[in-house]
Amino acid sequence: MKIDCTLYLVTDSTPAILGKNHLEDVVRAAVEGGVTVVQYRDKHSDTGDLIRTAQSLRTICRQHSVPLIINDRVDVALAVDADGVHLGQTDMDIITARQLVGSKMIIGVTVSSLAEALTAVEAGADYLGIGTVYATPTKEDTKAILGTAGVRDILNHITGLEKAVPTVAIGGINAKNIQRVMFKSQGRRKRLDGVAVVSAIMAAECPKAAAQALRRLAAEPPGFITGGRPNRVKEVDDLLRQANNVIQDLGAKHPLCHNMTNLVVQNFAANVALSIGSSPIMANNGDEAPELAKLGGALVINMGSITPEARTNYVRAAQAYNACGQPVLFDPVGAGATKLRRDTVKSLMAECYFEVIKGNESELSVLWGVLDTQQKGVDSGISTSSDLDKAALTMKLAARERNVVVLTGKTDYLSDGTRTYAIKNGSGYLGRITGSGCTLGTTIAACLASHREDKLLATLSGILMYEIAAERATLRDDVKGPGTFVPAFIDELADVARLAHESNDS
């Protein structure tokens, strides 16, 4: 039997999820709303009750031509003539189950590692449930949190197998992250065939509407994917020529640059934005983001001053910009310095999509998951990594997150996972003033808002604009130190923008 895994519902009859609703009513509403597979999962009821409920669900599902899968219990699946059975790693093995249920019944398997996936396919699994993607209260025996990177790794390795097996991701998936999960987990030649959800439908106030929304979101590309695949420029000379065009567009469009940053640098960030031709707003309340996101600008999230309330506002704002398809830049300041910062990074990376991540080597190492020592403050510290190591970290993180990553330092590294470049512009004064990293983020975000076709090109344009202006300011006779550098730097930013516009007129 062919199975459509687009929207796979796993039931949960516990009071914490189902509440006062009746399971059959919820399932009926869900299949009417577009659920394509129903898995009946109940770890607590007696066998007789399981069979009676499964019979009711089978009737509902067959009325809508939706397969009914029974979790774990091969005996119950056989008793009610279900369409299939789903097995976990601690349940009956596939070969034994196949001998019992015959060749026509669907057998799905939960896998949480590449080895488990390969074993399941070789044994004859008809589909794989890959997870857990995110932590969830509905499964207490979670062995590992895979994240989207872990899902993608499994997809990449099962692509070339002789048998093509449908796949669904499961674990913490809901309307807010379903598109991001499907996008970020996409392998080189294979993408997920669907997602499995539990509480997103079972605990919904209106299960039918919830199913309809999830089905629609699963079918649509996420808002932050703009147009088709861009004609991505690789040659440095071509990138430099096009960077000038991006700066021209910035001045012509005057895009909004929404900064969620610390109070210390808000004034500096606003002046930088104005000098390059952007329109700044400093708004740290996430409740404002849904309206601001509709204005066609970009969002900068800078973790300079972090509180539990700030974390909530960051997520709310980023999700609003994601929903509108507007770019978000994340600056994980001091990502490894404290538990609060590390937890905030995990939360933001799990719940939001960032077109650009910008940070120093220590911060990006925390995001990659390789930093085993506590970061001291917001500084990167003394690096023992080679240039190739830094470039590799930047490229690997960009490839994993399917975005653009900037590693800042004496030499900056920039990558979209395919194209990777080193940038050696800038001034020593940038390391001696407050907020230079924050305002670099502002500049990049403004360029992202004005040029959506190629994120790496937009990011490169922002970096060059910023660092060339710093070099020009350093050479001025009136700059005697950090105090005189700042106003000269803002002047030079405006002048770089002016020269770009004039080159377009000439």
Short mmCIF file of C-alpha atoms in Angstrom, two decimals:
data_model
loop_
_atom_site.label_atom_id
_atom_site.label_comp_id
_atom_site.label_asym_id
_atom_site.label_seq_id
_atom_site.Cartn_x
_atom_site.Cartn_y
_atom_site.Cartn_z
CA MET A 1 0.00 0.00 0.00
CA LYS A 2 1.41 3.38 -1.00
CA ILE A 3 1.54 5.85 1.87
CA ASP A 4 1.27 9.64 1.70
CA CYS A 5 3.29 10.92 4.66
CA THR A 6 2.66 14.63 4.10
CA LEU A 7 0.85 15.17 7.41
CA TYR A 8 1.18 12.23 9.78
CA LEU A 9 -0.86 12.41 13.00
CA VAL A 10 0.26 10.49 16.08
CA THR A 11 -2.55 10.33 18.63
CA ASP A 12 -2.18 10.97 22.34
CA SER A 13 -5.00 10.08 24.72
CA THR A 14 -3.45 11.45 27.89
CA PRO A 15 -5.46 14.17 29.69
CA ALA A 16 -2.55 16.61 29.43
CA ILE A 17 -2.83 16.55 25.62
CA LEU A 18 -6.35 15.40 24.77
CA GLY A 19 -8.03 17.26 27.62
CA LYS A 20 -11.79 16.67 27.76
CA ASN A 21 -12.07 15.94 24.04
CA HIS A 22 -12.96 12.52 22.66
CA LEU A 23 -10.20 10.83 20.67
CA GLU A 24 -12.50 9.78 17.84
CA ASP A 25 -13.85 13.32 17.45
CA VAL A 26 -10.35 14.77 17.24
CA VAL A 27 -9.20 12.19 14.69
CA ARG A 28 -12.32 12.72 12.57
CA ALA A 29 -11.75 16.47 12.53
CA ALA A 30 -8.06 15.97 11.76
CA VAL A 31 -8.61 13.77 8.70
CA GLU A 32 -11.28 16.17 7.49
CA GLY A 33 -8.66 18.91 7.80
CA GLY A 34 -6.09 17.10 5.67
CA VAL A 35 -4.17 14.58 7.80
CA THR A 36 -2.84 11.91 5.44
CA VAL A 37 -1.89 9.18 7.97
CA VAL A 38 -3.15 8.41 11.49
CA GLN A 39 -1.07 6.46 13.98
CA TYR A 40 -3.00 5.24 17.01
CA ARG A 41 -0.60 5.42 19.94
CA ASP A 42 -1.73 4.41 23.45
CA LYS A 43 0.76 3.03 25.97
CA HIS A 44 -1.64 2.67 28.89
CA SER A 45 -4.97 1.08 27.90
CA ASP A 46 -5.78 -2.62 28.17
CA THR A 47 -5.77 -4.73 25.02
CA GLY A 48 -9.56 -4.90 24.84
CA ASP A 49 -9.88 -1.12 25.04
CA LEU A 50 -7.13 -0.70 22.46
CA ILE A 51 -8.97 -2.94 20.02
CA ARG A 52 -12.32 -1.19 20.52
CA THR A 53 -10.80 2.25 20.00
CA ALA A 54 -8.74 1.09 17.03
CA GLN A 55 -11.89 -0.31 15.39
CA SER A 56 -13.59 3.07 15.73
CA LEU A 57 -10.56 4.87 14.30
CA ARG A 58 -10.33 2.39 11.44
CA THR A 59 -13.91 3.20 10.44
CA ILE A 60 -13.21 6.94 10.52
CA CYS A 61 -9.97 6.64 8.57
CA ARG A 62 -11.40 4.41 5.86
CA GLN A 63 -14.27 6.79 5.32
CA HIS A 64 -11.60 9.34 4.29
CA SER A 65 -9.18 6.88 2.60
CA VAL A 66 -6.54 7.60 5.23
CA PRO A 67 -4.30 4.73 6.44
CA LEU A 68 -4.54 3.76 10.12
CA ILE A 69 -1.26 2.66 11.67
CA ILE A 70 -1.10 1.01 15.10
CA ASN A 71 1.84 1.90 17.31
CA ASP A 72 3.86 -1.03 18.70
CA ARG A 73 1.04 -3.56 18.95
CA VAL A 74 1.15 -6.02 16.08
CA ASP A 75 -1.63 -8.04 17.71
CA VAL A 76 -3.97 -5.05 17.78
CA ALA A 77 -3.14 -4.16 14.17
CA LEU A 78 -4.04 -7.69 13.09
CA ALA A 79 -7.18 -7.78 15.24
CA VAL A 80 -8.68 -4.67 13.64
CA ASP A 81 -7.29 -5.18 10.14
CA ALA A 82 -5.33 -1.93 10.34
CA ASP A 83 -3.33 -0.67 7.39
CA GLY A 84 -0.04 -0.89 9.21
CA VAL A 85 2.01 -1.05 12.37
CA HIS A 86 4.73 1.30 13.62
CA LEU A 87 7.70 -0.11 15.52
CA GLY A 88 10.15 1.56 17.86
CA GLN A 89 13.71 0.42 18.44
CA THR A 90 12.71 -1.55 21.55
CA ASP A 91 9.67 -3.19 19.92
CA MET A 92 9.38 -6.34 17.82
CA ASP A 93 11.96 -6.54 15.03
CA ILE A 94 10.80 -5.86 11.47
CA ILE A 95 11.49 -9.33 10.10
CA THR A 96 9.37 -11.01 12.78
CA ALA A 97 6.63 -8.41 12.37
CA ARG A 98 6.59 -8.98 8.61
CA GLN A 99 6.17 -12.70 9.09
CA LEU A 100 3.14 -12.04 11.28
CA VAL A 101 1.39 -9.28 9.30
CA GLY A 102 2.17 -10.39 5.77
CA SER A 103 3.39 -8.46 2.77
CA LYS A 104 0.49 -6.02 2.36
CA MET A 105 0.54 -4.33 5.75
CA ILE A 106 2.65 -1.18 6.12
CA ILE A 107 5.52 -1.33 8.59
CA GLY A 108 7.08 1.94 9.76
CA VAL A 109 10.07 2.27 12.05
CA THR A 110 11.32 5.03 14.35
CA VAL A 111 15.02 5.80 13.85
CA SER A 112 17.27 8.24 15.64
CA SER A 113 20.62 7.45 14.04
CA LEU A 114 22.07 6.62 10.67
CA ALA A 115 22.81 3.05 11.74
CA GLU A 116 19.20 2.52 12.80
CA ALA A 117 17.95 3.99 9.54
CA LEU A 118 20.14 1.77 7.37
CA THR A 119 19.18 -1.31 9.38
CA ALA A 120 15.46 -0.50 9.09
CA VAL A 121 15.60 0.01 5.33
CA GLU A 122 17.60 -3.16 4.80
CA ALA A 123 15.09 -5.11 6.91
CA GLY A 124 12.21 -3.89 4.74
CA ALA A 125 10.69 -0.85 6.46
CA ASP A 126 8.05 0.88 4.33
CA TYR A 127 8.74 4.30 5.84
CA LEU A 128 10.95 5.87 8.49
CA GLY A 129 9.98 8.19 11.33
CA ILE A 130 13.13 10.22 12.00
CA GLY A 131 13.48 11.88 15.38
CA THR A 132 13.39 13.31 17.85
CA VAL A 133 13.89 16.66 16.07
CA TYR A 134 13.17 18.83 19.11
CA ALA A 135 12.56 17.99 22.75
CA THR A 136 8.95 17.07 23.48
CA PRO A 137 6.95 16.07 26.55
CA THR A 138 5.01 13.40 24.64
CA LYS A 139 7.92 10.94 24.53
CA GLU A 140 9.75 10.17 27.76
CA ASP A 141 12.21 7.68 26.24
CA THR A 142 13.91 10.13 23.89
CA LYS A 143 17.43 8.84 23.23
CA ALA A 144 18.74 11.80 21.34
CA ILE A 145 17.71 15.15 20.01
CA LEU A 146 18.72 15.11 16.35
CA GLY A 147 17.83 18.61 15.30
CA THR A 148 17.38 19.34 11.61
CA ALA A 149 21.09 18.67 10.96
CA GLY A 150 20.74 15.11 12.23
CA VAL A 151 17.68 14.53 10.07
CA ARG A 152 19.52 15.88 7.03
CA ASP A 153 22.49 13.59 7.68
CA ILE A 154 20.22 10.54 7.64
CA LEU A 155 18.48 11.73 4.47
CA ASN A 156 21.81 12.24 2.72
CA HIS A 157 22.94 8.70 3.49
CA ILE A 158 19.75 6.84 2.56
CA THR A 159 19.36 8.66 -0.76
CA GLY A 160 21.49 6.24 -2.75
CA LEU A 161 19.97 3.04 -1.35
CA GLU A 162 18.30 0.63 -3.75
CA LYS A 163 14.93 1.01 -2.03
CA ALA A 164 13.40 4.49 -1.85
CA VAL A 165 11.73 4.83 1.54
CA PRO A 166 9.40 7.70 2.53
CA THR A 167 10.48 9.68 5.59
CA VAL A 168 8.77 11.83 8.19
CA ALA A 169 10.35 13.89 10.94
CA ILE A 170 8.86 13.80 14.42
CA GLY A 171 9.38 15.62 17.69
CA GLY A 172 8.24 19.08 18.70
CA ILE A 173 6.95 20.02 15.24
CA ASN A 174 4.16 22.58 15.04
CA ALA A 175 2.80 25.35 12.84
CA LYS A 176 5.58 27.74 13.88
CA ASN A 177 8.44 25.50 12.83
CA ILE A 178 7.12 23.01 10.26
CA GLN A 179 8.43 24.96 7.26
CA ARG A 180 11.79 25.58 8.91
CA VAL A 181 12.14 21.88 9.75
CA MET A 182 11.41 20.82 6.19
CA PHE A 183 13.73 23.48 4.73
CA LYS A 184 16.71 23.00 7.06
CA SER A 185 16.55 19.20 7.00
CA GLN A 186 16.60 18.96 3.20
CA GLY A 187 19.45 16.77 1.98
CA ARG A 188 21.51 17.06 -1.17
CA ARG A 189 19.11 14.88 -3.20
CA LYS A 190 16.30 14.00 -0.80
CA ARG A 191 13.90 15.96 1.34
CA LEU A 192 11.40 14.86 3.94
CA ASP A 193 8.18 13.40 2.58
CA GLY A 194 6.26 14.84 5.49
CA VAL A 195 6.14 15.59 9.19
CA ALA A 196 4.57 13.83 12.14
CA VAL A 197 2.75 15.89 14.74
CA VAL A 198 1.13 15.14 18.07
CA SER A 199 0.03 18.02 20.27
CA ALA A 200 -0.08 20.48 17.35
CA ILE A 201 -3.35 18.79 16.41
CA MET A 202 -4.34 16.64 19.40
CA ALA A 203 -4.21 19.61 21.79
CA ALA A 204 -5.56 22.18 19.34
CA GLU A 205 -8.74 24.07 20.13
CA CYS A 206 -9.95 23.26 16.61
CA PRO A 207 -8.17 20.13 15.29
CA LYS A 208 -9.61 20.51 11.79
CA ALA A 209 -8.34 24.07 11.43
CA ALA A 210 -4.99 23.07 12.89
CA ALA A 211 -4.67 20.24 10.36
CA GLN A 212 -5.66 22.52 7.49
CA ALA A 213 -3.03 25.08 8.53
CA LEU A 214 -0.30 22.45 8.89
CA ARG A 215 -1.17 20.87 5.55
CA ARG A 216 -1.00 24.27 3.84
CA LEU A 217 2.31 25.14 5.49
CA ALA A 218 3.79 21.77 4.53
CA ALA A 219 2.94 22.40 0.88
CA GLU A 220 4.21 25.98 0.70
CA PRO A 221 7.84 27.12 0.62
CA PRO A 222 8.78 29.14 3.71
CA GLY A 223 8.43 32.90 3.44
CA PHE A 224 12.14 33.46 3.96
CA ILE A 225 12.93 31.64 0.68
CA THR A 226 12.78 34.35 -1.96
CA GLY A 227 12.18 33.32 -5.55
CA GLY A 228 14.10 30.55 -7.27
CA ARG A 229 17.76 29.63 -7.01
CA PRO A 230 19.82 32.76 -7.62
CA ASN A 231 22.53 33.05 -10.23
CA ARG A 232 25.19 32.99 -7.57
CA VAL A 233 28.36 34.83 -8.47
CA LYS A 234 31.60 33.14 -7.43
CA GLU A 235 34.42 35.18 -8.95
CA VAL A 236 35.76 37.80 -6.57
CA ASP A 237 35.96 40.54 -9.20
CA ASP A 238 32.33 39.97 -10.16
CA LEU A 239 31.24 40.01 -6.52
CA LEU A 240 33.05 43.30 -5.94
CA ARG A 241 31.39 44.90 -8.95
CA GLN A 242 27.96 43.73 -7.86
CA ALA A 243 28.55 44.85 -4.27
CA ASN A 244 28.54 48.41 -5.53
CA ASN A 245 25.09 47.81 -7.02
CA VAL A 246 23.81 46.49 -3.67
CA ILE A 247 24.97 49.67 -1.93
CA GLN A 248 23.25 51.72 -4.61
CA ASP A 249 20.01 49.80 -4.03
CA LEU A 250 20.31 50.42 -0.32
CA GLY A 251 20.43 54.15 -0.84
CA ALA A 252 17.54 54.07 -3.27
CA LYS A 253 15.22 51.89 -1.16
CA HIS A 254 15.98 53.21 2.36
CA PRO A 255 14.87 49.94 3.98
CA LEU A 256 13.82 49.68 7.60
CA CYS A 257 16.47 48.21 9.91
CA HIS A 258 14.86 46.93 13.11
CA ASN A 259 17.48 46.57 15.85
CA MET A 260 16.96 44.53 19.01
CA THR A 261 20.18 45.40 20.74
CA ASN A 262 21.61 46.66 24.01
CA LEU A 263 21.04 50.20 25.22
CA VAL A 264 24.75 51.04 25.10
CA VAL A 265 24.96 50.97 21.31
CA GLN A 266 21.45 51.94 20.21
CA ASN A 267 22.40 55.53 19.42
CA PHE A 268 25.52 54.43 17.52
CA ALA A 269 23.53 51.81 15.56
CA ALA A 270 20.87 54.35 14.64
CA ASN A 271 23.50 56.80 13.35
CA VAL A 272 25.22 54.08 11.33
CA ALA A 273 21.92 53.06 9.77
CA LEU A 274 21.07 56.64 8.84
CA SER A 275 24.52 57.28 7.39
CA ILE A 276 24.30 54.33 4.96
CA GLY A 277 20.78 55.20 3.81
CA SER A 278 18.70 52.87 5.98
CA SER A 279 15.79 53.79 8.25
CA PRO A 280 16.48 52.59 11.82
CA ILE A 281 14.13 51.65 14.62
CA MET A 282 15.22 50.45 18.04
CA ALA A 283 12.43 48.20 19.34
CA ASN A 284 13.11 45.43 21.84
CA ASN A 285 9.47 44.48 22.43
CA GLY A 286 8.58 41.44 20.35
CA ASP A 287 4.92 42.45 20.26
CA GLU A 288 5.81 45.21 17.80
CA ALA A 289 7.52 42.85 15.36
CA PRO A 290 4.48 41.53 13.44
CA GLU A 291 3.65 45.07 12.30
CA LEU A 292 7.24 46.12 11.68
CA ALA A 293 7.98 42.96 9.70
CA LYS A 294 5.36 43.96 7.13
CA LEU A 295 7.30 47.12 6.26
CA GLY A 296 9.85 45.29 4.11
CA GLY A 297 12.93 45.70 6.29
CA ALA A 298 15.31 43.46 8.20
CA LEU A 299 15.74 42.47 11.84
CA VAL A 300 18.96 42.41 13.87
CA ILE A 301 18.98 40.33 17.06
CA ASN A 302 22.01 41.18 19.16
CA MET A 303 22.45 39.29 22.46
CA GLY A 304 24.48 42.03 24.11
CA SER A 305 22.06 42.45 27.02
CA ILE A 306 20.19 39.22 27.67
CA THR A 307 17.34 38.48 30.08
CA PRO A 308 14.68 35.75 30.11
CA GLU A 309 12.21 38.36 28.87
CA ALA A 310 14.58 39.34 26.06
CA ARG A 311 14.77 35.73 24.92
CA THR A 312 10.99 35.58 24.59
CA ASN A 313 10.97 38.85 22.65
CA TYR A 314 13.75 37.66 20.34
CA VAL A 315 11.84 34.51 19.41
CA ARG A 316 8.59 36.39 18.88
CA ALA A 317 10.27 38.97 16.66
CA ALA A 318 12.29 36.50 14.60
CA GLN A 319 9.26 34.32 13.96
CA ALA A 320 7.28 37.37 12.83
CA TYR A 321 9.99 38.29 10.31
CA ASN A 322 10.30 34.63 9.21
CA ALA A 323 6.55 34.54 8.56
CA CYS A 324 6.73 37.69 6.41
CA GLY A 325 9.76 36.48 4.50
CA GLN A 326 11.98 39.28 5.75
CA PRO A 327 15.64 38.70 6.68
CA VAL A 328 16.90 38.22 10.23
CA LEU A 329 20.52 38.58 11.34
CA PHE A 330 21.62 36.92 14.58
CA ASP A 331 24.62 38.17 16.57
CA PRO A 332 25.13 35.65 19.44
CA VAL A 333 27.18 37.99 21.62
CA GLY A 334 29.02 36.10 24.36
CA ALA A 335 27.24 32.89 23.39
CA GLY A 336 29.35 30.71 25.66
CA ALA A 337 29.81 33.09 28.57
CA THR A 338 26.90 31.99 30.79
CA LYS A 339 24.26 29.28 31.01
CA LEU A 340 21.56 31.86 30.23
CA ARG A 341 23.31 32.80 27.01
CA ARG A 342 23.94 29.19 26.02
CA ASP A 343 20.28 28.33 26.67
CA THR A 344 19.16 31.39 24.71
CA VAL A 345 21.27 30.37 21.73
CA LYS A 346 19.77 26.86 21.79
CA SER A 347 16.26 28.26 21.98
CA LEU A 348 16.75 30.74 19.16
CA MET A 349 18.48 28.25 16.87
CA ALA A 350 15.67 25.75 17.42
CA GLU A 351 12.76 28.15 17.04
CA CYS A 352 13.92 30.66 14.42
CA TYR A 353 15.59 30.87 11.02
CA PHE A 354 18.42 33.34 10.51
CA GLU A 355 19.49 34.44 7.05
CA VAL A 356 22.83 35.51 8.52
CA ILE A 357 24.68 34.55 11.68
CA LYS A 358 27.58 36.82 12.62
CA GLY A 359 29.98 36.17 15.46
CA ASN A 360 33.57 35.73 16.53
CA GLU A 361 35.31 32.37 16.59
CA SER A 362 34.30 31.48 20.15
CA GLU A 363 30.66 32.40 19.55
CA LEU A 364 30.41 30.41 16.34
CA SER A 365 32.14 27.47 18.01
CA VAL A 366 29.37 27.43 20.61
CA LEU A 367 26.77 27.38 17.84
CA TRP A 368 28.61 24.56 16.09
CA GLY A 369 28.85 22.66 19.37
CA VAL A 370 32.62 22.24 19.65
CA LEU A 371 33.53 24.76 22.35
CA ASP A 372 34.27 22.87 25.56
CA THR A 373 35.46 25.81 27.65
CA GLN A 374 33.50 28.74 29.02
CA GLN A 375 33.79 31.91 26.97
CA LYS A 376 35.16 34.88 28.89
CA GLY A 377 32.87 37.85 28.29
CA VAL A 378 32.07 38.80 24.72
CA ASP A 379 35.63 38.62 23.40
CA SER A 380 36.77 35.75 21.21
CA GLY A 381 39.98 35.32 23.18
CA ILE A 382 43.30 34.15 21.80
CA SER A 383 42.75 31.82 18.86
CA THR A 384 44.92 28.78 18.21
CA SER A 385 43.02 27.92 15.03
CA SER A 386 44.57 28.18 11.60
CA ASP A 387 43.04 30.22 8.80
CA LEU A 388 41.82 27.00 7.23
CA ASP A 389 40.21 25.93 10.52
CA LYS A 390 38.30 29.22 10.75
CA ALA A 391 37.20 29.03 7.14
CA ALA A 392 36.08 25.43 7.66
CA LEU A 393 34.06 26.34 10.79
CA THR A 394 32.34 29.14 8.89
CA MET A 395 31.55 26.93 5.90
CA LYS A 396 30.31 23.96 7.96
CA LEU A 397 28.00 26.08 10.09
CA ALA A 398 26.57 27.81 7.01
CA ALA A 399 25.99 24.47 5.29
CA ARG A 400 24.29 23.04 8.37
CA GLU A 401 22.03 26.04 8.89
CA ARG A 402 21.45 26.64 5.16
CA ASN A 403 22.28 30.33 5.51
CA VAL A 404 25.20 32.76 5.46
CA VAL A 405 27.74 32.85 8.30
CA VAL A 406 30.29 35.55 9.08
CA LEU A 407 33.22 34.83 11.38
CA THR A 408 34.65 38.17 12.49
CA GLY A 409 38.22 38.84 13.52
CA LYS A 410 41.44 40.33 12.19
CA THR A 411 40.51 38.44 9.05
CA ASP A 412 36.80 37.93 8.47
CA TYR A 413 35.46 34.74 6.93
CA LEU A 414 32.21 34.59 4.96
CA SER A 415 30.39 31.51 3.62
CA ASP A 416 27.02 30.26 2.43
CA GLY A 417 28.14 26.64 2.71
CA THR A 418 29.33 26.56 -0.90
CA ARG A 419 31.20 29.80 -1.49
CA THR A 420 33.73 30.78 1.19
CA TYR A 421 35.86 33.93 1.26
CA ALA A 422 38.38 35.66 3.51
CA ILE A 423 38.10 39.45 3.91
CA LYS A 424 41.07 41.47 5.16
CA ASN A 425 39.68 44.99 5.40
CA GLY A 426 38.98 47.13 8.44
CA SER A 427 40.78 49.15 11.07
CA GLY A 428 42.31 48.46 14.46
CA TYR A 429 40.13 51.23 15.87
CA LEU A 430 37.04 49.03 15.39
CA GLY A 431 38.31 46.82 18.21
CA ARG A 432 38.76 49.82 20.52
CA ILE A 433 35.25 51.26 20.42
CA THR A 434 31.95 50.03 21.82
CA GLY A 435 29.46 48.55 19.40
CA SER A 436 31.52 48.02 16.26
CA GLY A 437 30.33 44.44 15.95
CA CYS A 438 26.74 45.41 16.67
CA THR A 439 26.71 48.12 14.02
CA LEU A 440 28.36 45.85 11.47
CA GLY A 441 25.26 43.70 11.95
CA THR A 442 23.08 46.75 11.32
CA THR A 443 24.91 47.47 8.06
CA ILE A 444 24.68 43.89 6.83
CA ALA A 445 20.97 43.70 7.71
CA ALA A 446 20.23 46.86 5.76
CA CYS A 447 21.94 45.38 2.71
CA LEU A 448 19.98 42.14 3.14
CA ALA A 449 16.73 44.10 3.16
CA SER A 450 17.60 45.88 -0.08
CA HIS A 451 19.02 42.88 -1.94
CA ARG A 452 17.19 39.57 -1.47
CA GLU A 453 18.45 37.58 -4.45
CA ASP A 454 21.86 36.56 -3.07
CA LYS A 455 22.35 36.62 0.71
CA LEU A 456 26.10 36.16 0.50
CA LEU A 457 26.49 39.06 -1.92
CA ALA A 458 24.33 41.30 0.29
CA THR A 459 26.37 40.31 3.36
CA LEU A 460 29.67 40.90 1.57
CA SER A 461 28.44 44.31 0.45
CA GLY A 462 27.66 45.30 4.03
CA ILE A 463 31.04 44.11 5.30
CA LEU A 464 32.97 45.92 2.60
CA MET A 465 30.99 49.11 3.01
CA TYR A 466 31.60 49.07 6.75
CA GLU A 467 35.27 48.10 6.78
CA ILE A 468 36.37 50.29 3.87
CA ALA A 469 34.74 53.25 5.62
CA ALA A 470 36.74 52.34 8.73
CA GLU A 471 39.96 52.26 6.72
CA ARG A 472 39.20 55.66 5.20
CA ALA A 473 38.44 57.14 8.60
CA THR A 474 41.71 55.81 10.04
CA LEU A 475 43.71 57.66 7.37
CA ARG A 476 42.13 61.02 8.11
CA ASP A 477 44.35 63.69 9.67
CA ASP A 478 41.67 64.63 12.20
CA VAL A 479 41.55 61.12 13.69
CA LYS A 480 43.86 60.99 16.71
CA GLY A 481 42.40 57.99 18.53
CA PRO A 482 39.19 56.05 19.23
CA GLY A 483 37.31 59.16 20.37
CA THR A 484 37.86 61.04 17.12
CA PHE A 485 37.53 57.88 15.04
CA VAL A 486 33.80 57.36 15.70
CA PRO A 487 32.44 60.59 14.15
CA ALA A 488 34.94 60.31 11.28
CA PHE A 489 33.82 56.73 10.70
CA ILE A 490 30.15 57.73 10.46
CA ASP A 491 31.12 60.48 7.99
CA GLU A 492 33.03 57.98 5.87
CA LEU A 493 30.13 55.52 5.87
CA ALA A 494 27.95 58.24 4.42
CA ASP A 495 30.67 59.10 1.91
CA VAL A 496 31.05 55.48 0.76
CA ALA A 497 27.30 55.39 0.19
CA ARG A 498 27.50 58.68 -1.72
CA LEU A 499 30.32 57.47 -3.94
CA ALA A 500 28.37 54.33 -4.80
CA HIS A 501 25.39 56.42 -5.88
CA GLU A 502 27.55 58.77 -7.89
CA SER A 503 29.20 55.86 -9.70
CA ASN A 504 25.72 54.85 -10.83
CA ASP A 505 25.06 58.34 -12.21
CA SER A 506 28.35 58.59 -14.09
#
